Tab-separated table of C-alpha atoms in Angstrom:
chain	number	residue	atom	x	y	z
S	299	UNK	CA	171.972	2.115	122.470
S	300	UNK	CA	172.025	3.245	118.983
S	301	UNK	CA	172.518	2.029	115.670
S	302	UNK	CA	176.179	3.274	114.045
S	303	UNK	CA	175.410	2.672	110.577
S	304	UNK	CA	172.403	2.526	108.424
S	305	UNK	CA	171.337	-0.924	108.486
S	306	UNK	CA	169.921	-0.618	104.504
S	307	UNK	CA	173.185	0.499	103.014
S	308	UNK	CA	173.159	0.304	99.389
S	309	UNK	CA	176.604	-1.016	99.172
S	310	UNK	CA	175.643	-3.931	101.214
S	311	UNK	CA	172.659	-5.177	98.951
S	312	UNK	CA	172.892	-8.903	98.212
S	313	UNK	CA	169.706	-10.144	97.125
S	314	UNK	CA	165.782	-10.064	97.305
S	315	UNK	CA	163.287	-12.200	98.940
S	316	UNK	CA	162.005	-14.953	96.913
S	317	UNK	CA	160.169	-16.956	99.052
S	318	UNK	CA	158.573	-16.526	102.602
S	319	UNK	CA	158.100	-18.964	105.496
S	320	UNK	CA	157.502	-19.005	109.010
S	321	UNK	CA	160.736	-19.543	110.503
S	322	UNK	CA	163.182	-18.839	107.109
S	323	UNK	CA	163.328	-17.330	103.787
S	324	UNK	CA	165.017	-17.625	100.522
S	325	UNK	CA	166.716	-15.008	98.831
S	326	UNK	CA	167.743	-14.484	95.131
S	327	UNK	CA	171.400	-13.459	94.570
S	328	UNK	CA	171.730	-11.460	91.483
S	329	UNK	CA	174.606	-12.563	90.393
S	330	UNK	CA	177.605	-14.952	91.278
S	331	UNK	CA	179.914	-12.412	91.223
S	332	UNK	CA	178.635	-10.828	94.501
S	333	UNK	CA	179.647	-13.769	96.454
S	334	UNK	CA	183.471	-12.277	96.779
S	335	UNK	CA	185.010	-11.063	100.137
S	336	UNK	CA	186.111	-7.458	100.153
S	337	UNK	CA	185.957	-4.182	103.051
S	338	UNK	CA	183.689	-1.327	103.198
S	339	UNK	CA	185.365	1.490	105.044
S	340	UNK	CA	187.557	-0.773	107.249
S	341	UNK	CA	184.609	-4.142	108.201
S	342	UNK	CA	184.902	-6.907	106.097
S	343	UNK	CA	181.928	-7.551	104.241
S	344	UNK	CA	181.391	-11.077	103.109
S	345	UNK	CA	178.426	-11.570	100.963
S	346	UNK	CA	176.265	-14.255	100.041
S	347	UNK	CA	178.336	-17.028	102.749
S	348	UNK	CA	176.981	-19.711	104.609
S	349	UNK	CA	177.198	-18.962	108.098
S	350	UNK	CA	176.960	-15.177	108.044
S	351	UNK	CA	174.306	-12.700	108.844
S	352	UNK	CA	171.901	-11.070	107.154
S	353	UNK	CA	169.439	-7.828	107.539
S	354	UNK	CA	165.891	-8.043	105.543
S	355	UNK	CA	164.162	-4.354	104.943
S	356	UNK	CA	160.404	-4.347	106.141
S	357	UNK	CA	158.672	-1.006	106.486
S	358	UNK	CA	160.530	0.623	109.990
S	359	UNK	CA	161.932	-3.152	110.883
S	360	UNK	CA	165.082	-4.645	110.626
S	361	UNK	CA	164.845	-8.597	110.311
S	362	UNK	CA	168.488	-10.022	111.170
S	363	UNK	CA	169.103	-14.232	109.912
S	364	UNK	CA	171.814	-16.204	109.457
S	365	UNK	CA	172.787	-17.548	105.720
S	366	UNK	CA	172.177	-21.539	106.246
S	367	UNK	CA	172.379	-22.770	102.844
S	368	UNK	CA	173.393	-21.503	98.835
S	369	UNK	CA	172.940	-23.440	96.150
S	370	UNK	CA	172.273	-22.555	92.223
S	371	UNK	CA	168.612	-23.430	90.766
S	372	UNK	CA	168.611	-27.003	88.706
S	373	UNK	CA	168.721	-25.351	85.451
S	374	UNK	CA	171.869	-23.619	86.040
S	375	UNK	CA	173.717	-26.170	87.656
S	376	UNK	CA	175.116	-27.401	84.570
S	377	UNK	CA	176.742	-24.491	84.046
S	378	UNK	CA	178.664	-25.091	86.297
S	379	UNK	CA	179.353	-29.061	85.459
S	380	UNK	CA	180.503	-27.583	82.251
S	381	UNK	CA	183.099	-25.477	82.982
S	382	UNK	CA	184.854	-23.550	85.560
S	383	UNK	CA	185.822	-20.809	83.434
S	384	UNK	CA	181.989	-19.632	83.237
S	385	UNK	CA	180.675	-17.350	80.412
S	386	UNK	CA	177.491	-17.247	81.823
S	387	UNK	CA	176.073	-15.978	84.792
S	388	UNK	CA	174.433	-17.891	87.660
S	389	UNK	CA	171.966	-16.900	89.938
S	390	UNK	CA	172.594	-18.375	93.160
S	391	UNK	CA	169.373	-18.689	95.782
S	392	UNK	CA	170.559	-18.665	99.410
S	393	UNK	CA	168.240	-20.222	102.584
S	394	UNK	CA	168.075	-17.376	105.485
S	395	UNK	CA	167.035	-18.414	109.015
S	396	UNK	CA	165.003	-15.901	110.576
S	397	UNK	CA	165.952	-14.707	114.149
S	398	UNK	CA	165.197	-11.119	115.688
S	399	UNK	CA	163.973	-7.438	114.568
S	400	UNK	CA	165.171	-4.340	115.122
S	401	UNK	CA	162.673	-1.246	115.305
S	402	UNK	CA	164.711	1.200	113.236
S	403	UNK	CA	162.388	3.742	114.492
S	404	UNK	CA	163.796	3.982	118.094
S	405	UNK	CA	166.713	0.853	117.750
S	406	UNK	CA	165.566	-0.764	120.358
S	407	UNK	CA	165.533	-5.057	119.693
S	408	UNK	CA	162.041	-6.762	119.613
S	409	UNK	CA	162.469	-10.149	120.543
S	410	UNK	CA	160.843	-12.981	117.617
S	411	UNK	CA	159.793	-12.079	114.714
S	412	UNK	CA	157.211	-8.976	114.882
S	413	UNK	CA	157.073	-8.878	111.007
S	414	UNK	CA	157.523	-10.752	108.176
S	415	UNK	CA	159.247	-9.849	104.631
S	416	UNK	CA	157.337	-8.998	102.125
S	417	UNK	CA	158.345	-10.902	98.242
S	418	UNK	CA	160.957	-8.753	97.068
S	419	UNK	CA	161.878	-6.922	100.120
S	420	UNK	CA	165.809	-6.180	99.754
S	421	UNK	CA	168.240	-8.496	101.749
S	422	UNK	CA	171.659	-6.810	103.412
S	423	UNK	CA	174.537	-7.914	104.590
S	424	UNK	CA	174.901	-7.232	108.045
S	425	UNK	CA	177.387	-5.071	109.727
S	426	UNK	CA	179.237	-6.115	112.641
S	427	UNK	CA	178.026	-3.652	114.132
S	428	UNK	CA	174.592	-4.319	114.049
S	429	UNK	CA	175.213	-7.893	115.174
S	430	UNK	CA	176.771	-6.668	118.412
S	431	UNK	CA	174.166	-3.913	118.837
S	432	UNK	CA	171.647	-7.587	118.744
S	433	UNK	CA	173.278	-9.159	121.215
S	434	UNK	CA	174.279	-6.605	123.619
S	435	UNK	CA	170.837	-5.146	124.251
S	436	UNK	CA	169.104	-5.449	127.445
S	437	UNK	CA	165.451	-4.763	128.156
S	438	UNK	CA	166.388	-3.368	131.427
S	439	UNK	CA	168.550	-0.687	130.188
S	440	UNK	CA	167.345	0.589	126.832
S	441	UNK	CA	169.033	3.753	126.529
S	442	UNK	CA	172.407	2.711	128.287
S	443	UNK	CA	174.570	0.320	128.329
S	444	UNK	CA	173.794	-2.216	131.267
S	445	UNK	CA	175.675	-1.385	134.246
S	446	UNK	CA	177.824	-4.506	134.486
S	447	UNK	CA	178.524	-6.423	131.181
S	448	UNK	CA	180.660	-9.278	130.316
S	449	UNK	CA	183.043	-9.294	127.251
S	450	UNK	CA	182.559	-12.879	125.965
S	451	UNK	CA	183.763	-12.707	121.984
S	452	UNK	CA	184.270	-10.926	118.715
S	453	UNK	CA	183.181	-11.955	115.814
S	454	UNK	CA	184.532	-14.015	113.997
S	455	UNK	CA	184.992	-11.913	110.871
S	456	UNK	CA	185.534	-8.569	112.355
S	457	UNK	CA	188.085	-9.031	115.202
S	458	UNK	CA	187.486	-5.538	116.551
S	459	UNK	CA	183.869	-6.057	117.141
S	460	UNK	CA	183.875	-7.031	121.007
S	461	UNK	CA	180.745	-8.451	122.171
S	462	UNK	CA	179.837	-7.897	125.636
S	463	UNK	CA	176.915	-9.506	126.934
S	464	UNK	CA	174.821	-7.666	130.052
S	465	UNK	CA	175.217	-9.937	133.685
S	466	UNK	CA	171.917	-9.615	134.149
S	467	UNK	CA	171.047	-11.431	130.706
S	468	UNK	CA	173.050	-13.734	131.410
S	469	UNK	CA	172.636	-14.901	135.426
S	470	UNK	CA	168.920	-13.245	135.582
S	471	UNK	CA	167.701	-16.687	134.986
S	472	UNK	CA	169.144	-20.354	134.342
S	473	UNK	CA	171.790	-20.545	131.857
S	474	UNK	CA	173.149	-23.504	129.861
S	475	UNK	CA	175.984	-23.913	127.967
S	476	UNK	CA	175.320	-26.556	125.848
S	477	UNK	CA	177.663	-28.067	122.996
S	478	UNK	CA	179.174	-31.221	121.700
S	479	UNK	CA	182.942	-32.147	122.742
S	480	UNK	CA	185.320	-29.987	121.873
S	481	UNK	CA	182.994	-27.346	121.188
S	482	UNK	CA	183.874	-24.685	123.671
S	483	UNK	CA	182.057	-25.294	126.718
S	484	UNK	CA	184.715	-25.533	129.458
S	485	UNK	CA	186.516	-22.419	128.031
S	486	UNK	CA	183.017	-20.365	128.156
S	487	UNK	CA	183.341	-21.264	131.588
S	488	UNK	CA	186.155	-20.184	132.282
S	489	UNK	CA	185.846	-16.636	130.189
S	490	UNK	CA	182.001	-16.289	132.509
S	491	UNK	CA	184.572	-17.021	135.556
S	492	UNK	CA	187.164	-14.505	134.680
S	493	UNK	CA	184.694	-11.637	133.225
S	494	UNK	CA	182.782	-11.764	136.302
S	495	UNK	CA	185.724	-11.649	138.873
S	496	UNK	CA	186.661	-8.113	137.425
S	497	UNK	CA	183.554	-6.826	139.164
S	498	UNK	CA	184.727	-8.667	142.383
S	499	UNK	CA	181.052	-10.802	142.296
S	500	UNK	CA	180.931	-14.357	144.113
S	501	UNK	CA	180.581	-17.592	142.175
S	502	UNK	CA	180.544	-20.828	143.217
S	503	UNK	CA	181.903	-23.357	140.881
S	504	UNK	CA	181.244	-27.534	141.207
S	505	UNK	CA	183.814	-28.751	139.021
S	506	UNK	CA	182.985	-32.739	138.039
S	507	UNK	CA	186.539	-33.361	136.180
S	508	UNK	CA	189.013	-31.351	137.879
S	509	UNK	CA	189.921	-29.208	135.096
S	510	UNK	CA	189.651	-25.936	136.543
S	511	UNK	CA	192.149	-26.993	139.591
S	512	UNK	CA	194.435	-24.496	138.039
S	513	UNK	CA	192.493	-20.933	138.668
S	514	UNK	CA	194.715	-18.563	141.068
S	515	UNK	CA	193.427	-15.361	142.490
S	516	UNK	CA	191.127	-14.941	145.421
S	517	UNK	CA	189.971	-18.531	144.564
S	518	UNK	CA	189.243	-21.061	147.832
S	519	UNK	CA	189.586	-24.604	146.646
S	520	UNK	CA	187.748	-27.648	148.528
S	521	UNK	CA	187.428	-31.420	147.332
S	522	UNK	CA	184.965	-34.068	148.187
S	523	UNK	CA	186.146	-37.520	148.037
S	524	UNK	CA	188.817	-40.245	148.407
S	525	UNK	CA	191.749	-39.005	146.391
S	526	UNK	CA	194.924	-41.035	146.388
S	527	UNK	CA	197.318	-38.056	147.007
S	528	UNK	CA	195.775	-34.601	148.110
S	529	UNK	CA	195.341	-32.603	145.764
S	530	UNK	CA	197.658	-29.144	146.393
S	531	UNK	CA	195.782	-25.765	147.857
S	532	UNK	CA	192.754	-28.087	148.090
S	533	UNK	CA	190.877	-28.650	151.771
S	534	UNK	CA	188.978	-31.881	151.835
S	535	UNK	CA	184.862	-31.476	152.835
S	536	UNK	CA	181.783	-33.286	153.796
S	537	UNK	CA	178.805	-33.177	153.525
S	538	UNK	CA	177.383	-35.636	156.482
S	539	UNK	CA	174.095	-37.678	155.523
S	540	UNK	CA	172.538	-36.343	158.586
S	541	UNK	CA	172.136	-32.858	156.032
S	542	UNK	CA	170.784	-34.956	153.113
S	543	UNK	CA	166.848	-35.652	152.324
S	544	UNK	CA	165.446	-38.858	152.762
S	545	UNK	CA	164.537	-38.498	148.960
S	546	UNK	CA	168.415	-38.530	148.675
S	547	UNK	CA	169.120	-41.795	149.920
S	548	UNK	CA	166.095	-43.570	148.623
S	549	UNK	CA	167.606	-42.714	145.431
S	550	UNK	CA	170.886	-44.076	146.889
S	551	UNK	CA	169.796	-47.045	148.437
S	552	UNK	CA	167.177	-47.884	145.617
S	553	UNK	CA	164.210	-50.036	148.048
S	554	UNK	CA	161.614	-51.840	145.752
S	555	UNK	CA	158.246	-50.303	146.401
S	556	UNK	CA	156.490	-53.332	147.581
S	557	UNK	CA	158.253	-54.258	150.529
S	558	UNK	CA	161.396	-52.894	150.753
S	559	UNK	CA	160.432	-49.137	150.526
S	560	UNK	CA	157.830	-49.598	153.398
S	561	UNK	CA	160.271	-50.739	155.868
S	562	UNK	CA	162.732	-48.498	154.720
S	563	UNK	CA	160.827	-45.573	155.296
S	564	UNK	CA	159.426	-47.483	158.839
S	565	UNK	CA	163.132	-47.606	159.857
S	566	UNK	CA	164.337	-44.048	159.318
S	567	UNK	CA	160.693	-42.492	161.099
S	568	UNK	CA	162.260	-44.878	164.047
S	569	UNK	CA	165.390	-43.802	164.093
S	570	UNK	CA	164.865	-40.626	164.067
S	571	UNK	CA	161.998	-40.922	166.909
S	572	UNK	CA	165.161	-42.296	169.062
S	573	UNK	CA	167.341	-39.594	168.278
S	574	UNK	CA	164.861	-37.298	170.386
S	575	UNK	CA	163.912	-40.101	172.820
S	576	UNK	CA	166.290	-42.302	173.642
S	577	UNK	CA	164.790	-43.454	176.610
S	578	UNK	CA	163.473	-45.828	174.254
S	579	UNK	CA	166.294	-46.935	172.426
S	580	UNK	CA	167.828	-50.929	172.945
S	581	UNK	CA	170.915	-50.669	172.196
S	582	UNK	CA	170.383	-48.558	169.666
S	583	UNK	CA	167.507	-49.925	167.933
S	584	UNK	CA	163.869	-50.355	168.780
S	585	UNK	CA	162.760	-54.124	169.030
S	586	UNK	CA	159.077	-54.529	168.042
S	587	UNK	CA	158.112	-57.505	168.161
S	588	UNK	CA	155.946	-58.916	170.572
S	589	UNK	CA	156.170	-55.165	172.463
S	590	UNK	CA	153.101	-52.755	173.472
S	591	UNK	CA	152.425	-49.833	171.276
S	592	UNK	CA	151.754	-47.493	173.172
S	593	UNK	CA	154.590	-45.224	174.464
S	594	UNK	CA	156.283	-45.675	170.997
S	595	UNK	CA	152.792	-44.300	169.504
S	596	UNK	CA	152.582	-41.690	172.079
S	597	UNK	CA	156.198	-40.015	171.396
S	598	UNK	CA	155.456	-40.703	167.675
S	599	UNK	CA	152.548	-38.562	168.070
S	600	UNK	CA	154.287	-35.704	169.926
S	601	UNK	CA	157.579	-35.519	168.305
S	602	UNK	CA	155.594	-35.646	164.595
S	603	UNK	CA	156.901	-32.481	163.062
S	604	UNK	CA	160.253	-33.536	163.530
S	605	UNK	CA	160.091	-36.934	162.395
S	606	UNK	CA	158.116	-35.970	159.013
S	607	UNK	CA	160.805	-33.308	158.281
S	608	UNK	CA	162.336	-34.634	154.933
S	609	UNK	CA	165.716	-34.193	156.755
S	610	UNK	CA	167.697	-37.573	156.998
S	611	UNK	CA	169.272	-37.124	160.811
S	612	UNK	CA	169.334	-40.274	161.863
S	613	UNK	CA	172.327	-42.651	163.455
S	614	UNK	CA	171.881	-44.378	159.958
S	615	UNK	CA	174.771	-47.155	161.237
S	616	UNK	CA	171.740	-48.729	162.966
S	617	UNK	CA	169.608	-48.759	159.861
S	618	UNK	CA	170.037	-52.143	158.954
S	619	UNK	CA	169.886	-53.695	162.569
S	620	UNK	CA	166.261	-51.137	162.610
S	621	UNK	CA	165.041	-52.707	159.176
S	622	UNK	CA	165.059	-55.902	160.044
S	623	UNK	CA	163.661	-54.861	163.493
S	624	UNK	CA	160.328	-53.506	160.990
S	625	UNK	CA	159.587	-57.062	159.718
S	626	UNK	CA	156.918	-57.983	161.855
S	627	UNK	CA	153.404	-58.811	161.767
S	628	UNK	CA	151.425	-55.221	162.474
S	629	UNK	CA	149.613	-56.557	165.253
S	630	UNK	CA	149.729	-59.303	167.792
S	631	UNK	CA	146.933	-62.421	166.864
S	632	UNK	CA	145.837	-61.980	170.131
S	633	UNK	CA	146.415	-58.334	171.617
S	634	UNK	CA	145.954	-55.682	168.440
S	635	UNK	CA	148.030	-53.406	171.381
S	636	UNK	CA	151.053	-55.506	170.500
S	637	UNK	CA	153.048	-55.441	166.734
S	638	UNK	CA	153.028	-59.256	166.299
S	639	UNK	CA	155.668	-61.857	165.885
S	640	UNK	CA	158.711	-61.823	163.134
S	641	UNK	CA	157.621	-61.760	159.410
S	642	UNK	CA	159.825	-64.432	157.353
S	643	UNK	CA	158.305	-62.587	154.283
S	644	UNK	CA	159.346	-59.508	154.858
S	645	UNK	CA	162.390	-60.325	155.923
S	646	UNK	CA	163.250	-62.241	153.511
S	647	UNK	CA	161.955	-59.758	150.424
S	648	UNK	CA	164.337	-57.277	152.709
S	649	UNK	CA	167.883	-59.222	152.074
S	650	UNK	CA	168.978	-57.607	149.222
S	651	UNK	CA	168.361	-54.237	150.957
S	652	UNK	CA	170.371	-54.802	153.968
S	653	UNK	CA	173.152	-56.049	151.991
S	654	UNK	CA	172.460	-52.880	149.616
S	655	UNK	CA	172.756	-50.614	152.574
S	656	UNK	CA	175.925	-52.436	154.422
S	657	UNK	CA	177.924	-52.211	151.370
S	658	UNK	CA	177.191	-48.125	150.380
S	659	UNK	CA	177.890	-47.114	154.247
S	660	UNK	CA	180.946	-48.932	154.764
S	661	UNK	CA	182.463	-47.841	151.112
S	662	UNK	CA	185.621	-46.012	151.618
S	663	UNK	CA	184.662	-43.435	148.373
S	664	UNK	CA	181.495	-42.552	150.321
S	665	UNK	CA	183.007	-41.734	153.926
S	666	UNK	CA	183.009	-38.041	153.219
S	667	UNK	CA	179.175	-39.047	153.829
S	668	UNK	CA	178.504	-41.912	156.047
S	669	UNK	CA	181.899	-41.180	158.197
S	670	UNK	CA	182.420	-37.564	158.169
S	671	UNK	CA	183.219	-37.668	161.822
S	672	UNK	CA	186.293	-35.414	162.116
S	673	UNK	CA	186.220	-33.262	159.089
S	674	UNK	CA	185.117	-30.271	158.240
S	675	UNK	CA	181.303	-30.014	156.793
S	676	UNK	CA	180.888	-28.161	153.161
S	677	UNK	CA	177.963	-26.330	154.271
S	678	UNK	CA	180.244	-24.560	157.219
S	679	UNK	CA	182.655	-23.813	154.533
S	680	UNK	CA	179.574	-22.402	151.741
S	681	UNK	CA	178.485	-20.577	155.159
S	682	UNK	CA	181.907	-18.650	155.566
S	683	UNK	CA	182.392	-18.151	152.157
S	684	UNK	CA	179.221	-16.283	151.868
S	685	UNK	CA	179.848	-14.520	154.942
S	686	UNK	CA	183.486	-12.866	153.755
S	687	UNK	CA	184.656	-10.212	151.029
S	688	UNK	CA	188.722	-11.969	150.663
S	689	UNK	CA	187.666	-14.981	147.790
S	690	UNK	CA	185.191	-14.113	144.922
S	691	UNK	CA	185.369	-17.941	144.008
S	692	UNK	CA	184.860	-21.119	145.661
S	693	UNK	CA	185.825	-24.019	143.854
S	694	UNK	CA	184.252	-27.852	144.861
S	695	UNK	CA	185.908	-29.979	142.862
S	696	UNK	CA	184.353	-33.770	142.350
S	697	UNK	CA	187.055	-35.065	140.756
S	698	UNK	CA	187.392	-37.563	143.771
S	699	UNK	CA	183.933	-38.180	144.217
S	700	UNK	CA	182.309	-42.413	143.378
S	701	UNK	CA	180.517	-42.427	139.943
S	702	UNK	CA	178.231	-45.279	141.840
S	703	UNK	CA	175.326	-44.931	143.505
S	704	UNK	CA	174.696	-41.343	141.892
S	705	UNK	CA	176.889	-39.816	144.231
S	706	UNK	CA	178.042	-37.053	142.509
S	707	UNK	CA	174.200	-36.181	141.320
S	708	UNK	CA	172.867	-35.782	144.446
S	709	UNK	CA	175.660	-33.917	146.058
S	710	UNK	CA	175.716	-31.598	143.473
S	711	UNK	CA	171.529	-31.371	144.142
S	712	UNK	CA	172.538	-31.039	147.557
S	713	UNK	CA	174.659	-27.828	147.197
S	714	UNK	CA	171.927	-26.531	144.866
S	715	UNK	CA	169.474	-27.268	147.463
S	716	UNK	CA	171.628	-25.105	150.227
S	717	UNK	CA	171.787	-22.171	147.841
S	718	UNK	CA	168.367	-22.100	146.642
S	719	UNK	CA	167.316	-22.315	150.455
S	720	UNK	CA	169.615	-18.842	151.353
S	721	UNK	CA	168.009	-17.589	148.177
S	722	UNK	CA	164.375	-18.263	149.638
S	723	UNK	CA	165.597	-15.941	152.795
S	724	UNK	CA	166.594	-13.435	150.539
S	725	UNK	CA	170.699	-13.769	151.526
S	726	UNK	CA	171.143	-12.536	148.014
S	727	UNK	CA	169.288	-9.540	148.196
S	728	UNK	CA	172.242	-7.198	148.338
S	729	UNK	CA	175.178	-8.648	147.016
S	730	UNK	CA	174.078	-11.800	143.946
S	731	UNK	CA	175.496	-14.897	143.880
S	732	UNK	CA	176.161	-17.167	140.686
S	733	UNK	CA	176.088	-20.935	141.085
């Protein structure tokens, strides 16, 4: 990519450099008078306003900033107080925020600031040009335009200058769009959403509010959740706790780390030791106490791998009956081969647990993970929509989803944590996807 117009054009001179810092600088303004809008050969050229850009001249460097502040030295300003009608001229000094270079010697964008302005170096106003040429550039494609970019704005004071912004940049790593309400951030969204769908790529989109319910086009819509009335062109998924991590529903279920956590964890390693032995299963518990260790050591022991998987599959219905089954003494007075008699303690420290646990698996809003029996899982829908070329978007919408409990947290972590584990086979390798 190369520069259209001479970055140092005379008829763009607004200042010089007055002062020099590490991050900004401040410029002198000759005169008053150059603050005035007016057009150079078709581009607006606004000089000497807060909020537009500037170009600093340093040997073969470009040094682009944004105007942040103006304001008139303390000996003029009564000049101004005066009168409005001046006589005299003022000499406005202008704050300039330093953000890239450009090597003028080959036009290719240095990222920082390689150089610093020297006192008296001459300050431009930028053309639009120049400012798209900034943000368009991409390391990985220095002569050429990158081979899939994404027109995202113009600016705001030449309408004509598109700015198109290179996929790569963008998606390469983790982007935010950050902003306060009102600001923009759901329609960036949706212009990422409906740039990228012209090159037919797949995105997934977890939509909290419900706002984007509206997008048409190759879009597949699912919903997690109790909602009132079904929403329309909307499947309802689940995501069944037997898929979650055991960090998951610590964080759910929120055990103190004394007592309850302990039996907690004691619980699900049980339950999940009956799941592959259920020879040993009473009903669907184990009872300890007062009962030999020994086979339940010995199928500990061999089924190990399984049971320390960070996995949650476990029949967690039986949790609570399998908690209070954990509060005994860890051995027998009289026969360290035996777990010992009922703990009062620990079963008593353990109340507010169990009543924790009964209430979160037997909530309505949180069926689509403790009763998913019946419905179809989100992972076998993520799985087909991978797997097919018709829809370039899947929408999950939350809408529906509990606010308690951080439910909607560690779902959302739970669809990240799918992704990143295709990403870690390389399912991604050939055709990207953006999350």
């Amino acid at each position: 990519m190369k520069l259209e117009y001479n970055p140092f054009d005379v008829q763009r001179l607004i200042g010089s450099v007055a002062e020099v810092h590490p991050t900004f600088i401040k410029v002198n303004f000759p005169s008053s008078e150059l603050a005035k809008q007016k057009s150079i050969y078709g581009f607006e050229l606004n000089e000497g306003y807060v909020g537009e850009f500037a170009v600093i001249e340093e040997n073969n460097f470009a040094i682009f900033g944004k105007i942040t502040s103006v304001q008139l030295p303390d000996s003029e300003k009564p000049i101004v107080e005066k009168s409005f009608n001046l006589s005299k001229q003022v000499h406005p000094i202008g704050m300039i925020q330093l953000l890239s270079c450009i090597d003028t010697s080959n036009d290719e964008v240095v990222k920082g600031i390689s150089i610093y302005p020297k006192i008296g170096a001459k300050v431009y106003a930028a053309h639009p040009t120049h400012l798209k040429h900034l943000v368009e550039w991409s390391s990985a494609s220095k002569n050429a335009i990158a081979p899939i970019s994404l027109e995202m704005a113009s600016l705001s004071n030449s309408k004509i200058t598109n700015i198109k912004i290179p996929a790569e940049d963008l998606f390469g790593r983790h982007c935010a769009i950050l902003g306060s309400t009102g600001s923009g951030k759901s329609w960036t969204i949706a212009k990422l959403i409906e740039e990228s769908s012209k090159f037919n790529s797949r995105l997934i989109l977890v939509d909290a509010t419900g706002e984007f319910h509206t997008l048409k086009n190759k879009v597949q819509k699912v919903y997690l959740g109790r909602a009132l009335a079904p929403p329309t062109g909307f499947t309802e998924v689940v995501i069944p706790h037997t898929s979650l991590y055991e960090s998951d529903l610590f964080a759910m279920l929120r055990p103190s780390g004394l007592v309850q956590g302990p039996k907690l964890r004691a619980a699900i390693k049980t339950l999940k030791l009956l799941k592959l032995v259920p020879v040993l299963a009473n009903n669907g518990i184990f009872r300890k106490a007062g009962v030999n260790k020994t086979q339940y050591e010995a199928s500990m022991k061999t089924n190990i791998r399984s049971i320390e998987s960070p996995i949650a599959d476990f029949d967690i219905k039986k949790l609570v009956s399998q908690i209070d089954e954990e509060c005994v003494y860890l051995n027998d007075f009289n026969n360290t081969n035996l777990w010992g008699k009922e703990d009062p303690n620990a079963k008593s420290n353990c109340v507010s647990l169990l009543t924790r646990i009964d209430d979160i698996i037997n909530s309505p809003d949180l069926d689509c993970i403790f009763n998913p029996v019946g419905k179809i899982s989100l992972y076998d829908i993520l799985n087909s929509f991978l797997a097919q070329n018709i829809n370039t978007i899947l929408l999950i919408s939350l809408k529906h989803l509990s606010f308690a409990h951080y439910t909607r947290e560690l779902i959302a972590n739970a669809i990240g944590r799918f992704i990143l584990g295709k990403a870690r086979t390389n399912s991604f390798s050939n055709k990207p996807l953006v999350l």
